[in-house]
JSON list of C-alpha atoms in Angstrom, two decimals:
[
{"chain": "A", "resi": 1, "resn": "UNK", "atom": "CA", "xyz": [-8.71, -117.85, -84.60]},
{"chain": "A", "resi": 2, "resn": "UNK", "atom": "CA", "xyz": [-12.05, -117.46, -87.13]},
{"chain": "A", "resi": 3, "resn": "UNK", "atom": "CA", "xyz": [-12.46, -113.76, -85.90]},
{"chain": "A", "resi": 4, "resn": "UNK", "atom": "CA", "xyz": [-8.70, -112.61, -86.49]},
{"chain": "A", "resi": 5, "resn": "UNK", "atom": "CA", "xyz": [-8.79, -114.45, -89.72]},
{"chain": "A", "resi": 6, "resn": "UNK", "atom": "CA", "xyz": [-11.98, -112.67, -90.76]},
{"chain": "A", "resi": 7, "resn": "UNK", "atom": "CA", "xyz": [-10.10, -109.46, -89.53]},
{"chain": "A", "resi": 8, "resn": "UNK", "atom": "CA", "xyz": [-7.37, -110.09, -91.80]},
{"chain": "A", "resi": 9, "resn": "UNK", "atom": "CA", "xyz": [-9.88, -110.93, -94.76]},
{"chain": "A", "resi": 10, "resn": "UNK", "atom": "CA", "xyz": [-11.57, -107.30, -93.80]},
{"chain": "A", "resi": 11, "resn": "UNK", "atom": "CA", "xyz": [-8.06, -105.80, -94.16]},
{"chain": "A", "resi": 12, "resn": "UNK", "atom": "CA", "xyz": [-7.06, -107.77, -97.22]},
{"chain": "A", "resi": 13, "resn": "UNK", "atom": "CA", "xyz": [-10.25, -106.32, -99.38]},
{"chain": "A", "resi": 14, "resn": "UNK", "atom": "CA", "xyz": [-10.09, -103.23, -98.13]},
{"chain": "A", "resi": 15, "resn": "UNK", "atom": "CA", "xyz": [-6.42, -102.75, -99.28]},
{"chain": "A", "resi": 16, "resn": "UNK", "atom": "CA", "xyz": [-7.21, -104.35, -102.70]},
{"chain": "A", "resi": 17, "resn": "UNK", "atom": "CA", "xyz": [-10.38, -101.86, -102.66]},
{"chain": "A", "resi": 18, "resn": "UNK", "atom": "CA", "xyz": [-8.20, -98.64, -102.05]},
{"chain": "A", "resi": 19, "resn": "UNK", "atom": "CA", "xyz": [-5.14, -99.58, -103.92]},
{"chain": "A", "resi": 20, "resn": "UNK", "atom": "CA", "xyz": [-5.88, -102.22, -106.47]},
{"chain": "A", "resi": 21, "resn": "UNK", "atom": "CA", "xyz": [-3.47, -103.93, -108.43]},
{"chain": "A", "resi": 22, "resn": "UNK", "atom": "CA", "xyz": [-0.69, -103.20, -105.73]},
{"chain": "A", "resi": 23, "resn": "UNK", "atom": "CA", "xyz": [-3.28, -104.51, -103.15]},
{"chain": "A", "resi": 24, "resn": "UNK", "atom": "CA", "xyz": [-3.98, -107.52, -105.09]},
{"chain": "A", "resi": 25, "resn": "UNK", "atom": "CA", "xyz": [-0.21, -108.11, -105.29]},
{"chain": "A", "resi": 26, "resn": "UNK", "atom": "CA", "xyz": [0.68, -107.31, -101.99]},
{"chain": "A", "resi": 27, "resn": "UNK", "atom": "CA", "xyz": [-2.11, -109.74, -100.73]},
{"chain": "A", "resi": 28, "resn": "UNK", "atom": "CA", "xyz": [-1.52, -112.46, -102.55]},
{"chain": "A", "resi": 29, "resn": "UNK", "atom": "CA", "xyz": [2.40, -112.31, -102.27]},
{"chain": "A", "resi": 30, "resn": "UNK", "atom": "CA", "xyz": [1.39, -112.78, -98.41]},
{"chain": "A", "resi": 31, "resn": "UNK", "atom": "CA", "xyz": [-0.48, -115.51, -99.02]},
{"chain": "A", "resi": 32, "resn": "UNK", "atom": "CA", "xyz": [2.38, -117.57, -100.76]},
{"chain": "A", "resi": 33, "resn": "UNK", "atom": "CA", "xyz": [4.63, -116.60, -97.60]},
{"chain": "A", "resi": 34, "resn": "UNK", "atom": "CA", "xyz": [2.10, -118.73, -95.41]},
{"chain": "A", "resi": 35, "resn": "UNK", "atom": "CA", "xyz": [-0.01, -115.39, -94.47]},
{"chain": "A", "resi": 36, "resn": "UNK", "atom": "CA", "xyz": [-3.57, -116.55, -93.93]},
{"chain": "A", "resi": 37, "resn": "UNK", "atom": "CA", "xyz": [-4.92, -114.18, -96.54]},
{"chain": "A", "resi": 38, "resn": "UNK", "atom": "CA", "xyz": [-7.65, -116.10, -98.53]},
{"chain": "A", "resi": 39, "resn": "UNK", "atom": "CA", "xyz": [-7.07, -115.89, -102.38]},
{"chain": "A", "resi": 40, "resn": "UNK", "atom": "CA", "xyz": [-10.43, -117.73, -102.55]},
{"chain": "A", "resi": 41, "resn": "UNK", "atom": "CA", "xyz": [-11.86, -114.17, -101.55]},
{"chain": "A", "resi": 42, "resn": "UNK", "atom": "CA", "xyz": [-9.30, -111.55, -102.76]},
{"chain": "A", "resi": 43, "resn": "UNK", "atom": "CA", "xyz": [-9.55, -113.21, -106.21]},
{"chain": "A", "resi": 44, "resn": "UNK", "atom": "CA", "xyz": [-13.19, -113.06, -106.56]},
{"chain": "A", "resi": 45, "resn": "UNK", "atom": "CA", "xyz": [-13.70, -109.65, -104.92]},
{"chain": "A", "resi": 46, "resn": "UNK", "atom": "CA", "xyz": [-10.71, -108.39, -107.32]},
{"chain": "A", "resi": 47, "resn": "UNK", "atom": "CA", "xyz": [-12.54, -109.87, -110.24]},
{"chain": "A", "resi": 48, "resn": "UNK", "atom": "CA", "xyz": [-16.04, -107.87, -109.34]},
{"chain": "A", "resi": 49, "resn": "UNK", "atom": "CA", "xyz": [-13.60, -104.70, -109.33]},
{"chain": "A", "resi": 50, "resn": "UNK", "atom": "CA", "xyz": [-12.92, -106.00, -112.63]},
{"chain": "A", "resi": 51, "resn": "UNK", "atom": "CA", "xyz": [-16.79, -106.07, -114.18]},
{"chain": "A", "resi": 52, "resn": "UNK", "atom": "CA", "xyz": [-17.31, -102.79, -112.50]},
{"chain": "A", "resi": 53, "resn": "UNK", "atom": "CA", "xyz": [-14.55, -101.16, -114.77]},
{"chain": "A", "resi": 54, "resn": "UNK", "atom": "CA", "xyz": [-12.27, -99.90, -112.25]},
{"chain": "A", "resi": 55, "resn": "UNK", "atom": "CA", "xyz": [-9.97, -102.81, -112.56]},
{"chain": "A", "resi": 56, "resn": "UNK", "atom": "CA", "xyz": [-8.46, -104.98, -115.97]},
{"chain": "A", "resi": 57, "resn": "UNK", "atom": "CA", "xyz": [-9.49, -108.94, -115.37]},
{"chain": "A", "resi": 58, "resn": "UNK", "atom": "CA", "xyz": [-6.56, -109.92, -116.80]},
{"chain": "A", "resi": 59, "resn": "UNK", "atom": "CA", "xyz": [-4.04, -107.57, -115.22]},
{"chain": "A", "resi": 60, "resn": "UNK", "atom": "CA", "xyz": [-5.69, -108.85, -111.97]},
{"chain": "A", "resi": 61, "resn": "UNK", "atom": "CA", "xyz": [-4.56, -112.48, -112.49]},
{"chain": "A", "resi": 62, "resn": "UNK", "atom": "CA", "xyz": [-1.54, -111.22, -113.64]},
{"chain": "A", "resi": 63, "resn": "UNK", "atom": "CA", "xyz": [-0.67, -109.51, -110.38]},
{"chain": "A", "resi": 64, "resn": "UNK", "atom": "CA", "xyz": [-1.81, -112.55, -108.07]},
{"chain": "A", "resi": 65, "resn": "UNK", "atom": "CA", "xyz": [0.12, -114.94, -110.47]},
{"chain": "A", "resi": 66, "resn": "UNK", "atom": "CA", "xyz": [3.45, -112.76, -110.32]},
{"chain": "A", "resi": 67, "resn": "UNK", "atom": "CA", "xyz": [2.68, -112.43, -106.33]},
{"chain": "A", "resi": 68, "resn": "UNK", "atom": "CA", "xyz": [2.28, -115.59, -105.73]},
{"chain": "A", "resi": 69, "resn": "UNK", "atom": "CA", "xyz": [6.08, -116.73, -107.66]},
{"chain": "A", "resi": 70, "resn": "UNK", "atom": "CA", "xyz": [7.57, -113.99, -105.39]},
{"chain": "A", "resi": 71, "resn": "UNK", "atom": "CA", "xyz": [6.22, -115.38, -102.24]},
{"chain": "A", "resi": 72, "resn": "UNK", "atom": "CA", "xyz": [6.62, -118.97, -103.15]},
{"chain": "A", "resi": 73, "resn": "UNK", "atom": "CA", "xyz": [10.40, -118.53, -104.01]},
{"chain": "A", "resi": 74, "resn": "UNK", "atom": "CA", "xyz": [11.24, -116.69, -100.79]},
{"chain": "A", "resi": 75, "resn": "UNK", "atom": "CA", "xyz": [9.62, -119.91, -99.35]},
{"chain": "A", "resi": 76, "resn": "UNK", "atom": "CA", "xyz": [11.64, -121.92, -101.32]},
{"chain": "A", "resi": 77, "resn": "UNK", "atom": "CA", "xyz": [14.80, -120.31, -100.77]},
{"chain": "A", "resi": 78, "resn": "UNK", "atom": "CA", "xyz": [14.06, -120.41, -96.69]},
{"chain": "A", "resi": 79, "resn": "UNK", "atom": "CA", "xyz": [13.13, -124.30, -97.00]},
{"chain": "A", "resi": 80, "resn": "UNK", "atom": "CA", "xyz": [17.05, -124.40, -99.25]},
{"chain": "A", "resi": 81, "resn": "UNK", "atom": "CA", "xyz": [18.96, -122.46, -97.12]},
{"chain": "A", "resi": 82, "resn": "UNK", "atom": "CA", "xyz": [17.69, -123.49, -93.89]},
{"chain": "A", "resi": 83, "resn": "UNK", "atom": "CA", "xyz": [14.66, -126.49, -93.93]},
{"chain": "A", "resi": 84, "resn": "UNK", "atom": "CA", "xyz": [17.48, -128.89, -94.17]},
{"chain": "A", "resi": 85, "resn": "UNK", "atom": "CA", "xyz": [19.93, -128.05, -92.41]},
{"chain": "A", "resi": 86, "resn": "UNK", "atom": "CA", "xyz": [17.65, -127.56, -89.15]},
{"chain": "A", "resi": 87, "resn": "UNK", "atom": "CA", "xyz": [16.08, -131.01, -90.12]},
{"chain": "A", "resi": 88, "resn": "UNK", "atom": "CA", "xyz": [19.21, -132.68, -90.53]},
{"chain": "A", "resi": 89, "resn": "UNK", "atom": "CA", "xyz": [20.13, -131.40, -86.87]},
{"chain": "A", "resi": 90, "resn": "UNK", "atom": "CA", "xyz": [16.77, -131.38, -84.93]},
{"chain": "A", "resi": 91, "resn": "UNK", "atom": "CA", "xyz": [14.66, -133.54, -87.15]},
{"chain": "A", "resi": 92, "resn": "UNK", "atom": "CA", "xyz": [15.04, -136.51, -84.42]},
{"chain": "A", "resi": 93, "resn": "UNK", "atom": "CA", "xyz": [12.96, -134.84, -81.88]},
{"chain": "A", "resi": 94, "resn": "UNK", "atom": "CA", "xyz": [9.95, -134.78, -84.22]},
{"chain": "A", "resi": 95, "resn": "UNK", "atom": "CA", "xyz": [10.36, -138.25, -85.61]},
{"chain": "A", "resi": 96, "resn": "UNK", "atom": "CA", "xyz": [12.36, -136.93, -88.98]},
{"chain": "A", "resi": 97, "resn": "UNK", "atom": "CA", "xyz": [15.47, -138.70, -89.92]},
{"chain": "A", "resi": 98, "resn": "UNK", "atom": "CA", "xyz": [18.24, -138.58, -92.60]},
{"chain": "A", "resi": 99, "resn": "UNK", "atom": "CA", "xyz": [16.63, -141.72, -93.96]},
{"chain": "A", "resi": 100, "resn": "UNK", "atom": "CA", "xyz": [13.54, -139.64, -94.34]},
{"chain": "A", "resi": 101, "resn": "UNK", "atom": "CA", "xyz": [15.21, -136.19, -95.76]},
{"chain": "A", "resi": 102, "resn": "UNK", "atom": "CA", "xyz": [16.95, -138.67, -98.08]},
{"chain": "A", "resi": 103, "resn": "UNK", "atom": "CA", "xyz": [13.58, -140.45, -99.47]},
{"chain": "A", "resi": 104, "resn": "UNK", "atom": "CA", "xyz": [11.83, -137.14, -99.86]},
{"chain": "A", "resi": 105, "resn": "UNK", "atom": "CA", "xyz": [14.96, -135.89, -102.27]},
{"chain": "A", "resi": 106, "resn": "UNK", "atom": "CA", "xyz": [14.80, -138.89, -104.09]},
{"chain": "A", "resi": 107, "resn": "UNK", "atom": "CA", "xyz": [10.97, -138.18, -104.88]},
{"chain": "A", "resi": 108, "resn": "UNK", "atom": "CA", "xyz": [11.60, -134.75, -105.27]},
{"chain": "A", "resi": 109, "resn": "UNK", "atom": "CA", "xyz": [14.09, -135.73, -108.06]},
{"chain": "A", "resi": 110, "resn": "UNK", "atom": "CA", "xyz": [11.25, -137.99, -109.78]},
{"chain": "A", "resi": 111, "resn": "UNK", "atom": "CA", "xyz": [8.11, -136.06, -109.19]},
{"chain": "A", "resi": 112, "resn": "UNK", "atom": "CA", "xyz": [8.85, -132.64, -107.59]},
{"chain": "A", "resi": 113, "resn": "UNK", "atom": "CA", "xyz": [7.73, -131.15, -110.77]},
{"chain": "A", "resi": 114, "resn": "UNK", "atom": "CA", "xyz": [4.08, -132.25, -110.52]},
{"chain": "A", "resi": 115, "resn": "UNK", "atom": "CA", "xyz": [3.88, -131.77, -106.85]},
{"chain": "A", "resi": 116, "resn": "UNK", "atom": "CA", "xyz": [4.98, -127.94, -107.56]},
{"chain": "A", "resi": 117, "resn": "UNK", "atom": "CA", "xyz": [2.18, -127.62, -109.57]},
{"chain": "A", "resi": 118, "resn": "UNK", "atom": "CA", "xyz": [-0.75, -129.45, -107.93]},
{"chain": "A", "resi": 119, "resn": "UNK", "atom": "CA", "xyz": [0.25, -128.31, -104.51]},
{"chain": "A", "resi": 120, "resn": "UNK", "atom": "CA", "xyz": [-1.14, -124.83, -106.07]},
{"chain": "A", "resi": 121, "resn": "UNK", "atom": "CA", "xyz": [-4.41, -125.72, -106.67]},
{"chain": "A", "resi": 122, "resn": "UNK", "atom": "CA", "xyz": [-4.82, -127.24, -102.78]},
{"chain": "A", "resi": 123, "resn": "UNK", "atom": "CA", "xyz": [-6.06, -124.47, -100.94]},
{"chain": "A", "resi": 124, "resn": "UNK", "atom": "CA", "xyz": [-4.04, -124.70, -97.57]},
{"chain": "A", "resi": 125, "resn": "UNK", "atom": "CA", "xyz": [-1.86, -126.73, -99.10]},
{"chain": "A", "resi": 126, "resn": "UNK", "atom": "CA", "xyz": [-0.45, -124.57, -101.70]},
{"chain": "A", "resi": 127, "resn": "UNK", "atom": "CA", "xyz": [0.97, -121.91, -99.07]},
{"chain": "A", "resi": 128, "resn": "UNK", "atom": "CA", "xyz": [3.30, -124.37, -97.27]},
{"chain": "A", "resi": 129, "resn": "UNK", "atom": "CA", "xyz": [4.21, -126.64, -100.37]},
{"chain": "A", "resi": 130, "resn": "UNK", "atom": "CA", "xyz": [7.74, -124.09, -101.66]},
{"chain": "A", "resi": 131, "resn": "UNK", "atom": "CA", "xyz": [9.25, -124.35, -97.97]},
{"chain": "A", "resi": 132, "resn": "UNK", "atom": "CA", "xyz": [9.10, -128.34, -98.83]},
{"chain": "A", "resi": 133, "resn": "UNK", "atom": "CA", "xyz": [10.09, -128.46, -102.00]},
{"chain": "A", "resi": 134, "resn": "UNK", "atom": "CA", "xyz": [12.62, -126.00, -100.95]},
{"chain": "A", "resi": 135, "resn": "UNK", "atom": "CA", "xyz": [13.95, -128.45, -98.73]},
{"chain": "A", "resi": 136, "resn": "UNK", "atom": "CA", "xyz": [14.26, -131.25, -100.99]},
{"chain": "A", "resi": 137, "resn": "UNK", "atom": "CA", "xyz": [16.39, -129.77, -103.24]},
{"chain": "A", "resi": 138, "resn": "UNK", "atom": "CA", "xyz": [13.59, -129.50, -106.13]},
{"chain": "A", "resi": 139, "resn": "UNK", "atom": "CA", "xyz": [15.83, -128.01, -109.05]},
{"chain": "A", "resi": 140, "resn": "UNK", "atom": "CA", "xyz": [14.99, -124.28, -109.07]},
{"chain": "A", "resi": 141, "resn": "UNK", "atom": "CA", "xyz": [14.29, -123.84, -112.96]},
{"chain": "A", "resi": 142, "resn": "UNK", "atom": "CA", "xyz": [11.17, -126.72, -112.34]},
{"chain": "A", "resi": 143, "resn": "UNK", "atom": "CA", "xyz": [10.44, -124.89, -109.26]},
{"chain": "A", "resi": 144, "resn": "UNK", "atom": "CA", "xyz": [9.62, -121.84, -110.91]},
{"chain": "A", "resi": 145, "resn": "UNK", "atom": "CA", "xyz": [7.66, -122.57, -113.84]},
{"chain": "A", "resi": 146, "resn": "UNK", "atom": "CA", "xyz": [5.54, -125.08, -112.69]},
{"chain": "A", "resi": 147, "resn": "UNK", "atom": "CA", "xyz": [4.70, -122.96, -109.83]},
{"chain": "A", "resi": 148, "resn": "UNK", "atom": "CA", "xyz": [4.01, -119.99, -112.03]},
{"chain": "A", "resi": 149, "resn": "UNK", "atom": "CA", "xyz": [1.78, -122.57, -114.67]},
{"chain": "A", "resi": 150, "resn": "UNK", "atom": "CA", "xyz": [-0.23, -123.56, -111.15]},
{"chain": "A", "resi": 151, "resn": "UNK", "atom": "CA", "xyz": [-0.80, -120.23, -109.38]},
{"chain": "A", "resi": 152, "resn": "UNK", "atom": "CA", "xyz": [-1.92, -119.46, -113.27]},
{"chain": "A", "resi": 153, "resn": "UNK", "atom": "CA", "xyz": [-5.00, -122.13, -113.67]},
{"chain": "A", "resi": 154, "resn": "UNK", "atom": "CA", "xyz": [-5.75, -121.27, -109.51]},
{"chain": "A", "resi": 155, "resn": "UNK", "atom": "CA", "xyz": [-6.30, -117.95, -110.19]},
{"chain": "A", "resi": 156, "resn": "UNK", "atom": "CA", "xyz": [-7.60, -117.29, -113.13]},
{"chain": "A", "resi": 157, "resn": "UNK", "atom": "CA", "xyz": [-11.05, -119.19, -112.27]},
{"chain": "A", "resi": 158, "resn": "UNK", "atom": "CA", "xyz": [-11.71, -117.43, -109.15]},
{"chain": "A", "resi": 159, "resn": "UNK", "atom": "CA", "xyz": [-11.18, -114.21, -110.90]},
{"chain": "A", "resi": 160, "resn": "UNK", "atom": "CA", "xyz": [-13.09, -115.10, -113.49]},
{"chain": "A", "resi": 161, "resn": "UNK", "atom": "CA", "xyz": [-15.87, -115.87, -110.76]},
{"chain": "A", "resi": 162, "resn": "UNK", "atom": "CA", "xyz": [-16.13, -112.74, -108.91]},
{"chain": "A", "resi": 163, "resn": "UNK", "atom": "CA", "xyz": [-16.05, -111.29, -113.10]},
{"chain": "A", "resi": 164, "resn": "UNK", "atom": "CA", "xyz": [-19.01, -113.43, -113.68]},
{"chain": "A", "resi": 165, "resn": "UNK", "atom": "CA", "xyz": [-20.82, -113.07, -111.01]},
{"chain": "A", "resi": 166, "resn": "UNK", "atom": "CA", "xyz": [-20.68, -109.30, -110.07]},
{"chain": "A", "resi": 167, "resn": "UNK", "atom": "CA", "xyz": [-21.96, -108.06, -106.43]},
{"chain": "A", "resi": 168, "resn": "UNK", "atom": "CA", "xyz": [-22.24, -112.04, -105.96]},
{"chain": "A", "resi": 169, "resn": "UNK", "atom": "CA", "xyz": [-18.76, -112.09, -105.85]},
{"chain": "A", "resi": 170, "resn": "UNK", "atom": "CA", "xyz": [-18.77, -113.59, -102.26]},
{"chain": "A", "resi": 171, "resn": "UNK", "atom": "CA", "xyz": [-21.01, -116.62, -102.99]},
{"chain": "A", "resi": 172, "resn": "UNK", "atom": "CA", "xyz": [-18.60, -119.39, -103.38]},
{"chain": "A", "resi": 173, "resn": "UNK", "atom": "CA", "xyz": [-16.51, -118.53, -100.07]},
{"chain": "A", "resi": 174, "resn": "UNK", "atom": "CA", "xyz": [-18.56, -121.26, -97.82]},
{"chain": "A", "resi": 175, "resn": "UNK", "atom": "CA", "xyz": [-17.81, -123.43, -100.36]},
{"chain": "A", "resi": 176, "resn": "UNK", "atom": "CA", "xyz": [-14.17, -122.98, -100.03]},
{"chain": "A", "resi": 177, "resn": "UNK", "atom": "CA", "xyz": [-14.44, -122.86, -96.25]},
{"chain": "A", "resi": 178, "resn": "UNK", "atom": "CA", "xyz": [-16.16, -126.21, -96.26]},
{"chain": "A", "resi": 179, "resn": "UNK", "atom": "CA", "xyz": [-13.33, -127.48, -98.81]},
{"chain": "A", "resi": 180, "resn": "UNK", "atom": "CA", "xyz": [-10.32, -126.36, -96.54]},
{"chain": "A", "resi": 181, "resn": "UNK", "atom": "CA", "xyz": [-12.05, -128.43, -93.47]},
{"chain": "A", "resi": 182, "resn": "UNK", "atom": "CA", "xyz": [-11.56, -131.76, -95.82]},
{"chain": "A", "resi": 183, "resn": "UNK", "atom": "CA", "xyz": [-8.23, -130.57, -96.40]},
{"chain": "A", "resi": 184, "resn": "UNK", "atom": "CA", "xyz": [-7.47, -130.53, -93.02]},
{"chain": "A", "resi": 185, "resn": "UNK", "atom": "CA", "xyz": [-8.96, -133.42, -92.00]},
{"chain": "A", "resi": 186, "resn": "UNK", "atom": "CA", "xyz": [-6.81, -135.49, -94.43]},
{"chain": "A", "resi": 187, "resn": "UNK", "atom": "CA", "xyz": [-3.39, -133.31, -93.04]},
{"chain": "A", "resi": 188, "resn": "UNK", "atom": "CA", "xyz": [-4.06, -134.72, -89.97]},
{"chain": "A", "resi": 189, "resn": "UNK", "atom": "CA", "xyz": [-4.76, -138.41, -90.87]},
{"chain": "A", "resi": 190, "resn": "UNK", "atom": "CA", "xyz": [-1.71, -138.27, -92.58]},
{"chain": "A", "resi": 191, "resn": "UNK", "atom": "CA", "xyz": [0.19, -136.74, -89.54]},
{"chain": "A", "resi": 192, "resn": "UNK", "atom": "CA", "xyz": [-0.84, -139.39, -87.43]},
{"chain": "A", "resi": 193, "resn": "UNK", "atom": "CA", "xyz": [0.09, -142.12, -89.81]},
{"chain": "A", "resi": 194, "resn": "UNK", "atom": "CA", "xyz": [3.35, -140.53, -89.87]},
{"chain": "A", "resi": 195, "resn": "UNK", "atom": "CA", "xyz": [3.69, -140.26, -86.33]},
{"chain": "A", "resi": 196, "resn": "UNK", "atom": "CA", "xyz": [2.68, -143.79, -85.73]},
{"chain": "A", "resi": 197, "resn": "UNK", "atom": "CA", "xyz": [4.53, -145.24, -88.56]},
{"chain": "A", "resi": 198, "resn": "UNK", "atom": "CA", "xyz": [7.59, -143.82, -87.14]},
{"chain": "A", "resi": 199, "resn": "UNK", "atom": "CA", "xyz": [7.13, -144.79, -83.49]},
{"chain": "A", "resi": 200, "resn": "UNK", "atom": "CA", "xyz": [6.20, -148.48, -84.47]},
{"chain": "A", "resi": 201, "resn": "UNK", "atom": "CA", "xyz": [9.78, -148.57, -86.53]},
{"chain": "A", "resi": 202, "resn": "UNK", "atom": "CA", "xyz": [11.43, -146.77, -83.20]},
{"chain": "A", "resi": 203, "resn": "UNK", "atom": "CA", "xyz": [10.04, -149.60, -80.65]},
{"chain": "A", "resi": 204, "resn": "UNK", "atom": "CA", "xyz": [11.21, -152.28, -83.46]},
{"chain": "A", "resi": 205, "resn": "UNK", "atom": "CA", "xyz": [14.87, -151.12, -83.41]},
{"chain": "A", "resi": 206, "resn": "UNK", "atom": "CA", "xyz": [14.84, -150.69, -79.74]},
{"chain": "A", "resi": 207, "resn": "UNK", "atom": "CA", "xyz": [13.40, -153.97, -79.04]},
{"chain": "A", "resi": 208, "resn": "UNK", "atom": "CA", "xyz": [16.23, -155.81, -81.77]},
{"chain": "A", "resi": 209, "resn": "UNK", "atom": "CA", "xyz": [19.10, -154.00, -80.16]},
{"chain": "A", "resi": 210, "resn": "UNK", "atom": "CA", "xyz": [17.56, -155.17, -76.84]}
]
């Protein structure tokens, strides 16, 4: 899995290196489709382009910003049109239930607006959070800004880091790679809360109808 990620980093730069802002957008528009393309290194290595002259700083972050709306909406418009639906249908056999899609609406209503925008700045996170939000109904207008305001204060940083920092560019990646282990950590521990939450509520009903 690490090598054909790495192989897909390899590609990613060297598209942003021949074609620049179109890579850059391309890239990152992947990315917010659930593509495992890094923005933690196209950013940085888009912002050395940047000090070098060959690229505009701000026209990079204005690319990944605009990239990362378009892939996030045709997230959200999959998670709409069909997250629900299939949930609604099949959502038993992986411990989802209407009582469940019907909570996570009612939450969406109250604080889908925040989520939208702090979801961006998770890495791993941020590139599954539209098919969600999608699927809770999260009114389309709050949707779309406060995902464009997020992908905004993500990216401009780690542009302005590979800017900064020139051929060191790459220097903050392990840092990242460290960060998206936590991440993952906690996705799990909250899976299996999930998971166990829901089984414990299962054996309850079965053992009062009993």
């Amino acid at each position: 899995m690490t090598s054909a990620i790495e192989q897909i980093i390899v590609w990613a730069l060297n598209l942003v290196g021949r074609s620049g802002y179109g890579g850059i957008f391309f890239t990152m528009m992947l990315e917010s489709a659930a593509i495992p393309i890094p923005s933690e290194v196209v950013l940085p290595f888009g912002g050395f382009l940047a000090s070098t002259g060959r690229l505009n700083l701000w026209l990079v972050v204005l690319s990944a910003t605009l990239a990362n709306l378009t892939g996030s909406v045709i997230l959200y418009w999959i998670g709409l049109r069909g997250g629900q639906p299939v949930l609604e249908k099949y959502g038993k056999y992986v411990l989802v239930h209407r009582e469940d899609l019907d909570k996570l609406g009612g939450w969406l209503a109250k604080d889908g607006a925040k989520l939208a925008f702090i979801s961006r700045l998770l890495p791993g996170i941020r590139t599954f959070s539209s098919v969600v939000l999608g699927a809770g109904r999260l009114n389309f207008k709050k949707f779309f800004w406060y995902t464009l305001a997020g992908s905004l204060v993500w990216n401009l940083p780690l542009a302005y880091v590979g800017f900064a920092a020139g051929k060191n560019w790459n220097f903050l990646r392990p840092y990242f790679h460290k960060f998206d282990l936590v991440l993952a950590a906690l996705v799990i521990v909250a899976v299996a809360w999930f998971v166990f939450k829901h089984i414990r509520k299962f054996n309850k009903l079965r053992q009062n109808a009993g």
